[in-house]
Amino acid sequence: MEFKEVFPIWKQLTREEQERLEVGVTKKEYKKGEIIHNGEDDCLGLLLVEEGCLRAYIISEEGKEITLYRLFERDVCLFTASCMMNNIDFDITIEAQTDCTAFVIPVRLYKSLMEESLPMANYTNQVMAANFSDVMWLLDQILYKSFDARLSAFLIETSEVEDSLEIQMTHDQIARNLGTAREVVTRMLKYFQREKAVELSRGVIKIVNMDKLYEWAKDSLR
């Protein structure tokens, strides 16, 4: 696909602005597990996902990871261009959760367009609001939802991303995604197995009863 086919506000831009984007934008491919952006000093540019899934997460001082949100086709990540945003003083890491391709708009180009184009400025505000809405949703989950609901939702969402009922992840990897301890994940997965919702083997979780996971997930699904 071409950039103009996936950029949501392409038709709202002037011909001159479109031409600048066509010249400046690059397409990149990333392998599953590749770190695309790593902290505030790594200013890649604005990312627009063409295909695949990216994961945005933060790392605590104790080394625990917690997933903030995922990005899919046509989703935009502004935090890979955080150097152009004032008062952003926390580090977000972006990794490829699957093999994926994405368009990259260089920071200087995007910043100049945002300052000159009202549609681009409005779009930036919408994306920022959506990203922070995802973060607030996550805080609500951590503070007020039970862990069985959060884990069920995670398994459902990961199964959808990978398009498979077999999830190839260790308990430690799941714990890092959910910001908890591996032992907590292991105990809950063993409970899920006793309830015949999943089957566990080394490095693999097989979903055998999706309906039960949906029942447990309740309103922890996005």
Coordinates of N, CA and C in Angstrom, one line a residue:
M1 N 0.8 -1.2 0.0 CA 0.0 0.0 0.0 C 0.9 1.3 0.0
E2 N 0.3 2.3 -0.5 CA 1.0 3.6 -0.5 C 0.6 4.4 0.8
F3 N 1.4 5.3 1.2 CA 1.2 6.1 2.4 C -0.2 6.8 2.3
K4 N -0.5 7.4 1.1 CA -1.8 8.1 1.0 C -3.0 7.2 1.2
E5 N -2.9 5.9 1.1 CA -4.0 5.0 1.2 C -4.3 4.7 2.7
V6 N -3.3 4.9 3.6 CA -3.5 4.6 5.0 C -3.5 5.8 5.9
F7 N -3.0 6.9 5.4 CA -3.0 8.1 6.3 C -4.4 8.7 6.4
P8 N -5.0 8.8 7.6 CA -6.4 9.1 7.7 C -6.8 10.5 7.1
I9 N -6.0 11.5 7.2 CA -6.4 12.8 6.8 C -5.8 13.2 5.5
W10 N -5.3 12.3 4.7 CA -4.6 12.6 3.4 C -5.4 13.6 2.6
K11 N -6.7 13.4 2.4 CA -7.5 14.2 1.5 C -7.8 15.6 2.1
Q12 N -7.5 15.8 3.4 CA -7.7 17.1 4.0 C -6.5 18.0 3.8
L13 N -5.4 17.5 3.3 CA -4.2 18.2 3.1 C -4.1 18.9 1.8
T14 N -3.4 20.0 1.7 CA -3.2 20.6 0.4 C -2.3 19.8 -0.5
R15 N -2.3 20.1 -1.8 CA -1.5 19.3 -2.7 C 0.0 19.5 -2.3
E16 N 0.4 20.7 -1.9 CA 1.8 21.0 -1.6 C 2.2 20.1 -0.3
E17 N 1.3 20.1 0.6 CA 1.6 19.3 1.8 C 1.7 17.8 1.5
Q18 N 0.8 17.3 0.6 CA 0.8 15.9 0.2 C 2.2 15.6 -0.5
E19 N 2.6 16.5 -1.3 CA 3.9 16.3 -2.0 C 5.1 16.2 -1.1
R20 N 5.1 17.1 -0.1 CA 6.1 17.0 0.9 C 6.1 15.7 1.7
L21 N 5.0 15.2 2.0 CA 4.9 13.9 2.7 C 5.3 12.8 1.7
E22 N 4.9 12.8 0.5 CA 5.3 11.7 -0.4 C 6.8 11.7 -0.6
V23 N 7.5 12.8 -0.5 CA 9.0 12.9 -0.7 C 9.6 12.4 0.6
G24 N 9.1 12.8 1.8 CA 9.8 12.7 3.0 C 9.5 11.3 3.8
V25 N 8.4 10.7 3.5 CA 8.0 9.5 4.3 C 8.8 8.3 3.7
T26 N 9.2 7.4 4.7 CA 9.8 6.2 4.3 C 9.0 5.0 4.9
K27 N 9.2 3.9 4.3 CA 8.5 2.7 4.7 C 9.6 1.7 5.3
K28 N 9.3 1.2 6.5 CA 10.3 0.3 7.1 C 9.6 -1.0 7.5
E29 N 10.4 -2.1 7.5 CA 10.0 -3.4 8.0 C 10.6 -3.7 9.3
Y30 N 9.9 -4.3 10.2 CA 10.4 -4.7 11.5 C 10.1 -6.1 11.8
K31 N 11.0 -6.8 12.4 CA 10.8 -8.2 12.8 C 10.2 -8.4 14.1
K32 N 9.4 -9.4 14.4 CA 8.8 -9.7 15.7 C 9.9 -9.6 16.8
G33 N 9.6 -8.9 17.8 CA 10.5 -8.7 18.9 C 11.5 -7.6 18.8
E34 N 11.5 -6.9 17.6 CA 12.5 -5.8 17.4 C 12.1 -4.6 18.2
I35 N 13.0 -3.9 18.8 CA 12.8 -2.7 19.5 C 12.9 -1.6 18.5
I36 N 11.8 -0.8 18.3 CA 11.7 0.2 17.3 C 12.0 1.6 17.9
H37 N 11.6 1.8 19.2 CA 11.9 3.1 19.8 C 12.2 2.8 21.3
N38 N 13.2 3.4 21.8 CA 13.6 3.1 23.2 C 13.9 4.3 24.0
G39 N 12.9 5.0 24.5 CA 13.1 6.1 25.4 C 13.1 7.5 24.7
E40 N 13.2 8.5 25.5 CA 13.0 9.9 25.0 C 14.2 10.3 24.1
D41 N 15.4 9.7 24.3 CA 16.5 10.1 23.5 C 16.5 9.5 22.1
D42 N 15.6 8.6 21.8 CA 15.5 7.9 20.6 C 14.3 8.5 19.8
C43 N 14.5 9.5 19.0 CA 13.5 10.3 18.3 C 13.4 9.8 16.9
L44 N 12.6 8.8 16.6 CA 12.5 8.2 15.3 C 11.7 9.0 14.4
G45 N 10.6 9.5 14.8 CA 9.6 10.2 13.9 C 8.3 9.5 14.2
L46 N 7.2 10.1 13.6 CA 5.9 9.6 13.8 C 5.7 8.3 13.0
L47 N 5.1 7.3 13.6 CA 4.9 6.0 13.0 C 3.5 5.8 12.7
L48 N 3.3 5.3 11.5 CA 1.9 4.9 11.0 C 2.0 3.4 10.6
V49 N 1.2 2.6 11.3 CA 1.3 1.2 11.0 C 0.6 0.8 9.7
E50 N 1.3 0.1 8.8 CA 0.6 -0.4 7.6 C 0.1 -1.8 7.8
E51 N 0.9 -2.6 8.4 CA 0.5 -4.0 8.7 C 1.2 -4.5 9.9
G52 N 0.5 -5.4 10.7 CA 1.2 -6.0 11.9 C 0.7 -5.3 13.1
C53 N 1.4 -5.5 14.2 CA 1.1 -5.0 15.5 C 2.3 -4.5 16.3
L54 N 2.2 -3.4 16.8 CA 3.3 -2.8 17.7 C 2.8 -2.8 19.1
R55 N 3.7 -2.9 20.1 CA 3.4 -2.8 21.5 C 4.1 -1.6 22.1
A56 N 3.4 -0.8 22.8 CA 4.0 0.3 23.6 C 4.0 0.0 25.1
Y57 N 5.1 0.1 25.7 CA 5.2 -0.3 27.1 C 6.2 0.6 27.9
I58 N 6.0 0.6 29.2 CA 7.0 1.3 30.0 C 7.7 0.3 31.0
I59 N 8.8 0.7 31.5 CA 9.6 -0.2 32.4 C 9.8 0.5 33.7
S60 N 9.4 -0.1 34.8 CA 9.5 0.5 36.1 C 11.0 0.5 36.6
E61 N 11.3 1.2 37.7 CA 12.6 1.2 38.2 C 13.1 -0.2 38.7
E62 N 12.1 -1.0 39.0 CA 12.4 -2.4 39.4 C 12.6 -3.3 38.2
G63 N 12.4 -2.8 37.0 CA 12.6 -3.6 35.8 C 11.3 -4.3 35.3
K64 N 10.2 -4.0 35.9 CA 8.9 -4.6 35.4 C 8.4 -3.8 34.2
E65 N 7.9 -4.6 33.3 CA 7.3 -4.0 32.1 C 5.7 -4.0 32.3
I66 N 5.1 -3.0 31.7 CA 3.6 -3.1 31.6 C 3.2 -2.4 30.3
T67 N 2.4 -3.2 29.6 CA 1.9 -2.7 28.2 C 0.9 -1.6 28.4
L68 N 1.1 -0.5 27.7 CA 0.2 0.6 27.7 C -0.9 0.5 26.6
Y69 N -0.5 0.1 25.4 CA -1.5 -0.1 24.4 C -0.8 -0.8 23.2
R70 N -1.6 -1.3 22.3 CA -1.1 -1.9 21.1 C -1.6 -1.1 19.9
L71 N -0.8 -1.1 18.8 CA -1.1 -0.4 17.6 C -1.3 -1.3 16.4
F72 N -2.3 -1.2 15.7 CA -2.6 -2.0 14.6 C -2.7 -1.2 13.3
E73 N -3.1 -1.8 12.2 CA -3.2 -1.2 10.9 C -3.9 0.2 10.9
R74 N -3.2 1.2 10.4 CA -3.7 2.6 10.3 C -3.6 3.3 11.6
D75 N -3.1 2.7 12.7 CA -2.9 3.4 14.0 C -1.6 4.2 13.9
V76 N -1.6 5.3 14.7 CA -0.4 6.2 14.7 C 0.2 6.2 16.1
C77 N 1.5 6.2 16.2 CA 2.1 6.4 17.4 C 2.9 7.7 17.4
L78 N 2.5 8.6 18.3 CA 3.3 9.9 18.4 C 4.5 9.8 19.3
F79 N 4.5 8.9 20.3 CA 5.6 8.8 21.2 C 6.9 8.5 20.6
T80 N 6.9 7.9 19.4 CA 8.2 7.7 18.7 C 8.8 9.0 18.2
A81 N 8.0 10.1 18.4 CA 8.5 11.4 18.0 C 8.3 12.4 19.2
S82 N 8.6 11.8 20.4 CA 8.3 12.5 21.7 C 9.3 13.7 21.8
C83 N 10.4 13.8 21.1 CA 11.3 14.9 21.2 C 10.7 16.2 20.8
M84 N 9.6 16.1 20.0 CA 9.0 17.4 19.5 C 7.8 17.8 20.4
M85 N 7.6 17.0 21.4 CA 6.5 17.4 22.4 C 7.0 17.8 23.7
N86 N 6.5 19.0 24.1 CA 7.0 19.5 25.4 C 6.3 18.8 26.6
N87 N 7.1 18.7 27.7 CA 6.5 18.2 29.0 C 6.2 16.7 29.0
I88 N 6.8 16.0 28.0 CA 6.7 14.5 28.0 C 8.0 14.0 28.7
D89 N 7.9 13.6 30.0 CA 9.1 13.3 30.7 C 9.1 11.8 31.2
F90 N 8.5 10.9 30.4 CA 8.6 9.5 30.8 C 8.9 8.8 29.5
D91 N 9.6 7.6 29.7 CA 10.1 6.9 28.5 C 9.2 5.8 28.2
I92 N 8.8 5.7 26.9 CA 8.0 4.6 26.4 C 8.8 3.8 25.3
T93 N 8.7 2.5 25.4 CA 9.4 1.6 24.5 C 8.4 1.1 23.5
I94 N 8.7 1.0 22.3 CA 7.9 0.5 21.2 C 8.6 -0.8 20.6
E95 N 7.9 -1.9 20.6 CA 8.5 -3.1 20.0 C 7.5 -3.7 19.0
A96 N 8.0 -4.4 18.0 CA 7.1 -5.1 17.1 C 6.6 -6.4 17.7
Q97 N 5.3 -6.5 18.0 CA 4.8 -7.7 18.6 C 4.6 -8.8 17.5
T98 N 4.5 -8.4 16.3 CA 4.5 -9.3 15.1 C 5.4 -8.7 14.1
D99 N 5.8 -9.5 13.0 CA 6.4 -8.9 11.9 C 5.5 -7.8 11.4
C100 N 6.0 -6.6 11.1 CA 5.2 -5.5 10.6 C 5.9 -4.6 9.7
T101 N 5.1 -3.8 9.0 CA 5.6 -2.7 8.2 C 5.0 -1.4 8.7
A102 N 5.7 -0.3 8.6 CA 5.2 1.0 9.1 C 5.8 2.1 8.3
F103 N 5.0 3.2 8.1 CA 5.6 4.4 7.5 C 6.1 5.3 8.6
V104 N 7.3 6.0 8.3 CA 7.9 6.9 9.3 C 7.9 8.3 8.7
I105 N 7.3 9.2 9.4 CA 7.3 10.6 9.0 C 8.4 11.3 9.9
P106 N 9.5 11.8 9.2 CA 10.6 12.4 10.0 C 10.0 13.5 10.9
V107 N 10.7 13.7 12.1 CA 10.2 14.7 13.1 C 10.2 16.1 12.5
R108 N 11.2 16.5 11.8 CA 11.2 17.9 11.3 C 10.1 18.1 10.3
L109 N 9.8 17.2 9.4 CA 8.7 17.3 8.5 C 7.4 17.3 9.2
Y110 N 7.2 16.4 10.1 CA 5.9 16.4 10.8 C 5.6 17.6 11.6
K111 N 6.7 18.1 12.3 CA 6.5 19.3 13.1 C 6.2 20.5 12.3
S112 N 6.8 20.6 11.1 CA 6.5 21.8 10.2 C 5.1 21.7 9.7
L113 N 4.7 20.5 9.3 CA 3.3 20.4 8.8 C 2.3 20.7 9.9
M114 N 2.6 20.2 11.1 CA 1.7 20.4 12.2 C 1.5 21.9 12.6
E115 N 2.6 22.6 12.4 CA 2.6 24.1 12.7 C 1.8 24.9 11.6
E116 N 1.8 24.3 10.4 CA 1.3 25.1 9.2 C -0.1 24.6 8.9
S117 N -0.5 23.4 9.2 CA -1.7 22.8 8.7 C -2.7 22.6 9.8
L118 N -3.9 23.2 9.8 CA -4.9 23.0 10.8 C -5.4 21.6 10.9
P119 N -5.6 20.9 9.7 CA -6.0 19.5 9.8 C -5.0 18.6 10.5
M120 N -3.7 18.9 10.2 CA -2.6 18.1 10.8 C -2.6 18.4 12.3
A121 N -2.7 19.6 12.7 CA -2.7 20.0 14.1 C -3.9 19.3 14.9
N122 N -5.1 19.4 14.3 CA -6.2 18.7 14.9 C -6.1 17.2 15.0
Y123 N -5.5 16.6 13.9 CA -5.3 15.2 13.9 C -4.3 14.8 15.0
T124 N -3.3 15.6 15.2 CA -2.3 15.3 16.2 C -2.9 15.3 17.6
N125 N -3.8 16.3 17.9 CA -4.5 16.4 19.1 C -5.4 15.2 19.3
Q126 N -6.0 14.7 18.3 CA -6.9 13.5 18.4 C -6.1 12.3 18.7
V127 N -5.0 12.1 18.1 CA -4.1 10.9 18.3 C -3.6 11.0 19.8
M128 N -3.1 12.2 20.2 CA -2.6 12.3 21.6 C -3.7 12.0 22.6
A129 N -4.9 12.5 22.3 CA -6.0 12.2 23.3 C -6.3 10.7 23.3
A130 N -6.3 10.0 22.1 CA -6.6 8.6 22.1 C -5.5 7.8 22.8
N131 N -4.2 8.2 22.6 CA -3.1 7.5 23.3 C -3.3 7.6 24.8
F132 N -3.6 8.8 25.3 CA -3.7 9.0 26.7 C -5.0 8.4 27.3
S133 N -6.0 8.3 26.5 CA -7.2 7.5 26.9 C -6.9 6.1 27.1
D134 N -6.0 5.5 26.2 CA -5.6 4.1 26.4 C -4.8 3.9 27.8
V135 N -4.0 4.9 28.1 CA -3.2 4.9 29.3 C -4.2 5.0 30.5
M136 N -5.2 5.8 30.5 CA -6.1 6.0 31.6 C -6.9 4.7 31.7
W137 N -7.3 4.1 30.6 CA -8.0 2.8 30.7 C -7.2 1.7 31.4
L138 N -5.9 1.7 31.1 CA -5.0 0.8 31.7 C -4.9 1.0 33.2
L139 N -4.8 2.2 33.6 CA -4.8 2.5 35.1 C -6.0 2.1 35.8
D140 N -7.2 2.2 35.1 CA -8.4 1.7 35.7 C -8.4 0.2 35.8
Q141 N -7.8 -0.5 34.8 CA -7.7 -1.9 34.9 C -6.9 -2.4 36.1
I142 N -5.7 -1.7 36.2 CA -4.8 -2.1 37.3 C -5.3 -1.8 38.7
L143 N -6.0 -0.7 38.8 CA -6.5 -0.3 40.1 C -7.8 -1.0 40.6
Y144 N -8.6 -1.3 39.6 CA -10.0 -1.7 40.0 C -10.4 -3.1 39.5
K145 N -9.7 -3.7 38.5 CA -10.1 -4.9 38.0 C -9.3 -6.1 38.6
S146 N -10.0 -7.3 38.7 CA -9.3 -8.4 39.2 C -8.3 -9.0 38.2
F147 N -7.3 -9.7 38.7 CA -6.3 -10.2 37.8 C -6.8 -11.3 36.9
D148 N -7.7 -12.1 37.3 CA -8.2 -13.1 36.4 C -8.9 -12.5 35.2
A149 N -9.6 -11.3 35.4 CA -10.2 -10.6 34.3 C -9.1 -10.1 33.3
R150 N -8.1 -9.5 33.9 CA -7.0 -8.9 33.1 C -6.3 -9.9 32.3
L151 N -6.0 -11.1 32.9 CA -5.3 -12.1 32.2 C -6.1 -12.8 31.1
S152 N -7.4 -13.0 31.4 CA -8.3 -13.5 30.4 C -8.3 -12.6 29.2
A153 N -8.5 -11.3 29.4 CA -8.5 -10.3 28.3 C -7.2 -10.3 27.6
F154 N -6.1 -10.4 28.3 CA -4.8 -10.5 27.6 C -4.7 -11.7 26.7
L155 N -5.1 -12.8 27.2 CA -5.0 -14.1 26.3 C -5.9 -13.9 25.1
I156 N -7.1 -13.4 25.3 CA -8.0 -13.2 24.1 C -7.4 -12.3 23.1
E157 N -6.9 -11.1 23.6 CA -6.3 -10.1 22.6 C -5.1 -10.7 21.9
T158 N -4.2 -11.4 22.7 CA -3.0 -11.9 22.1 C -3.4 -13.0 21.1
S159 N -4.4 -13.8 21.4 CA -4.9 -14.8 20.4 C -5.3 -14.2 19.1
E160 N -6.0 -13.1 19.2 CA -6.5 -12.4 18.0 C -5.4 -11.8 17.2
V161 N -4.4 -11.2 17.9 CA -3.2 -10.6 17.3 C -2.5 -11.7 16.5
E162 N -2.3 -12.8 17.1 CA -1.5 -13.9 16.5 C -2.3 -14.8 15.6
D163 N -3.6 -14.6 15.6 CA -4.6 -15.4 14.8 C -4.4 -16.9 15.1
S164 N -4.3 -17.2 16.4 CA -4.1 -18.6 16.8 C -4.6 -18.8 18.2
L165 N -5.0 -20.1 18.4 CA -5.4 -20.4 19.8 C -4.3 -20.9 20.6
E166 N -3.1 -21.0 20.0 CA -1.9 -21.4 20.7 C -1.0 -20.2 20.8
I167 N -0.8 -19.7 22.1 CA 0.0 -18.5 22.3 C 1.4 -19.0 22.8
Q168 N 2.4 -18.6 22.0 CA 3.7 -19.0 22.4 C 4.4 -17.9 23.2
M169 N 4.2 -17.9 24.5 CA 4.7 -17.0 25.4 C 5.0 -17.7 26.7
T170 N 6.1 -17.3 27.4 CA 6.4 -17.8 28.7 C 5.6 -17.0 29.8
H171 N 5.5 -17.6 30.9 CA 4.8 -16.9 32.0 C 5.5 -15.6 32.4
D172 N 6.8 -15.6 32.3 CA 7.5 -14.4 32.6 C 7.2 -13.3 31.5
Q173 N 7.1 -13.6 30.3 CA 6.7 -12.6 29.3 C 5.3 -12.1 29.5
I174 N 4.4 -12.9 29.9 CA 3.0 -12.4 30.2 C 3.1 -11.5 31.4
A175 N 3.9 -11.9 32.4 CA 4.0 -11.1 33.6 C 4.5 -9.7 33.3
R176 N 5.5 -9.6 32.4 CA 6.1 -8.3 32.0 C 5.1 -7.5 31.2
N177 N 4.2 -8.1 30.4 CA 3.2 -7.4 29.7 C 2.2 -6.8 30.7
L178 N 1.9 -7.5 31.8 CA 0.8 -7.1 32.7 C 1.3 -6.4 34.0
G179 N 2.6 -6.3 34.1 CA 3.2 -5.6 35.2 C 3.0 -6.3 36.5
T180 N 3.2 -7.6 36.5 CA 3.1 -8.3 37.8 C 4.2 -9.3 37.9
A181 N 4.1 -10.2 38.9 CA 5.2 -11.2 39.1 C 4.8 -12.5 38.3
R182 N 5.9 -13.2 37.9 CA 5.7 -14.5 37.2 C 4.9 -15.5 38.0
E183 N 5.1 -15.5 39.3 CA 4.4 -16.5 40.1 C 2.9 -16.2 40.1
V184 N 2.5 -14.9 40.0 CA 1.1 -14.6 40.0 C 0.4 -15.1 38.7
V185 N 1.1 -15.0 37.6 CA 0.7 -15.5 36.3 C 0.5 -17.0 36.3
T186 N 1.6 -17.6 36.9 CA 1.6 -19.1 36.9 C 0.4 -19.6 37.7
R187 N 0.2 -19.1 38.9 CA -0.9 -19.5 39.7 C -2.3 -19.4 39.0
M188 N -2.5 -18.2 38.3 CA -3.8 -18.0 37.7 C -3.9 -18.9 36.4
L189 N -2.8 -19.1 35.7 CA -2.9 -20.0 34.5 C -3.2 -21.5 35.0
K190 N -2.7 -21.9 36.1 CA -3.0 -23.2 36.6 C -4.4 -23.3 37.0
Y191 N -5.0 -22.2 37.5 CA -6.4 -22.2 37.8 C -7.2 -22.3 36.5
F192 N -6.8 -21.5 35.5 CA -7.5 -21.6 34.2 C -7.4 -23.0 33.7
Q193 N -6.3 -23.7 33.9 CA -6.2 -25.1 33.4 C -7.1 -26.0 34.1
R194 N -7.2 -25.9 35.4 CA -8.1 -26.7 36.2 C -9.5 -26.5 35.8
E195 N -9.9 -25.3 35.4 CA -11.2 -25.0 34.9 C -11.4 -25.3 33.4
K196 N -10.4 -26.0 32.8 CA -10.4 -26.4 31.4 C -10.7 -25.3 30.4
A197 N -10.1 -24.2 30.7 CA -10.1 -23.1 29.8 C -8.9 -23.0 28.9
V198 N -7.8 -23.5 29.5 CA -6.5 -23.5 28.7 C -5.8 -24.8 29.0
E199 N -4.8 -25.2 28.1 CA -3.9 -26.2 28.4 C -2.5 -25.7 28.3
L200 N -1.7 -26.1 29.3 CA -0.3 -25.5 29.4 C 0.7 -26.5 29.1
S201 N 1.7 -26.0 28.3 CA 2.9 -26.8 28.1 C 4.1 -25.8 28.0
R202 N 5.3 -26.3 27.9 CA 6.4 -25.4 28.0 C 6.4 -24.3 27.0
G203 N 6.3 -23.1 27.4 CA 6.3 -21.9 26.5 C 5.1 -21.7 25.6
V204 N 4.0 -22.6 25.9 CA 2.8 -22.5 25.0 C 1.6 -22.5 25.9
I205 N 0.6 -21.7 25.6 CA -0.7 -21.7 26.3 C -1.7 -21.9 25.2
K206 N -2.4 -23.0 25.2 CA -3.5 -23.3 24.2 C -4.8 -23.0 24.8
I207 N -5.6 -22.2 24.1 CA -6.9 -21.9 24.6 C -7.9 -23.0 24.1
V208 N -8.6 -23.6 25.0 CA -9.5 -24.7 24.7 C -11.0 -24.3 24.9
N209 N -11.2 -23.2 25.7 CA -12.6 -22.7 25.9 C -12.6 -21.2 25.9
M210 N -12.7 -20.6 24.8 CA -12.7 -19.2 24.6 C -13.9 -18.5 25.3
D211 N -15.0 -19.2 25.4 CA -16.2 -18.7 26.0 C -16.0 -18.4 27.5
K212 N -15.2 -19.3 28.2 CA -14.9 -19.1 29.6 C -14.0 -17.8 29.7
L213 N -13.1 -17.7 28.9 CA -12.2 -16.5 28.9 C -13.0 -15.2 28.8
Y214 N -13.9 -15.2 27.8 CA -14.7 -14.0 27.6 C -15.6 -13.8 28.9
E215 N -16.1 -14.8 29.5 CA -16.9 -14.7 30.7 C -16.1 -14.1 31.8
W216 N -14.8 -14.5 32.0 CA -14.0 -14.0 33.0 C -13.5 -12.6 32.7
A217 N -13.2 -12.3 31.4 CA -12.7 -11.0 31.1 C -13.6 -9.9 31.3
K218 N -14.9 -10.1 31.2 CA -15.9 -9.1 31.5 C -15.6 -7.8 30.8
D219 N -15.5 -6.7 31.5 CA -15.2 -5.4 30.9 C -13.8 -5.0 30.9
S220 N -12.9 -6.1 30.9 CA -11.5 -5.8 30.8 C -11.0 -5.9 29.3
L221 N -11.9 -6.2 28.4 CA -11.6 -6.2 27.0 C -11.8 -4.8 26.4
R222 N -10.9 -4.3 25.6 CA -11.1 -3.0 25.0 C -12.1 -3.0 23.9

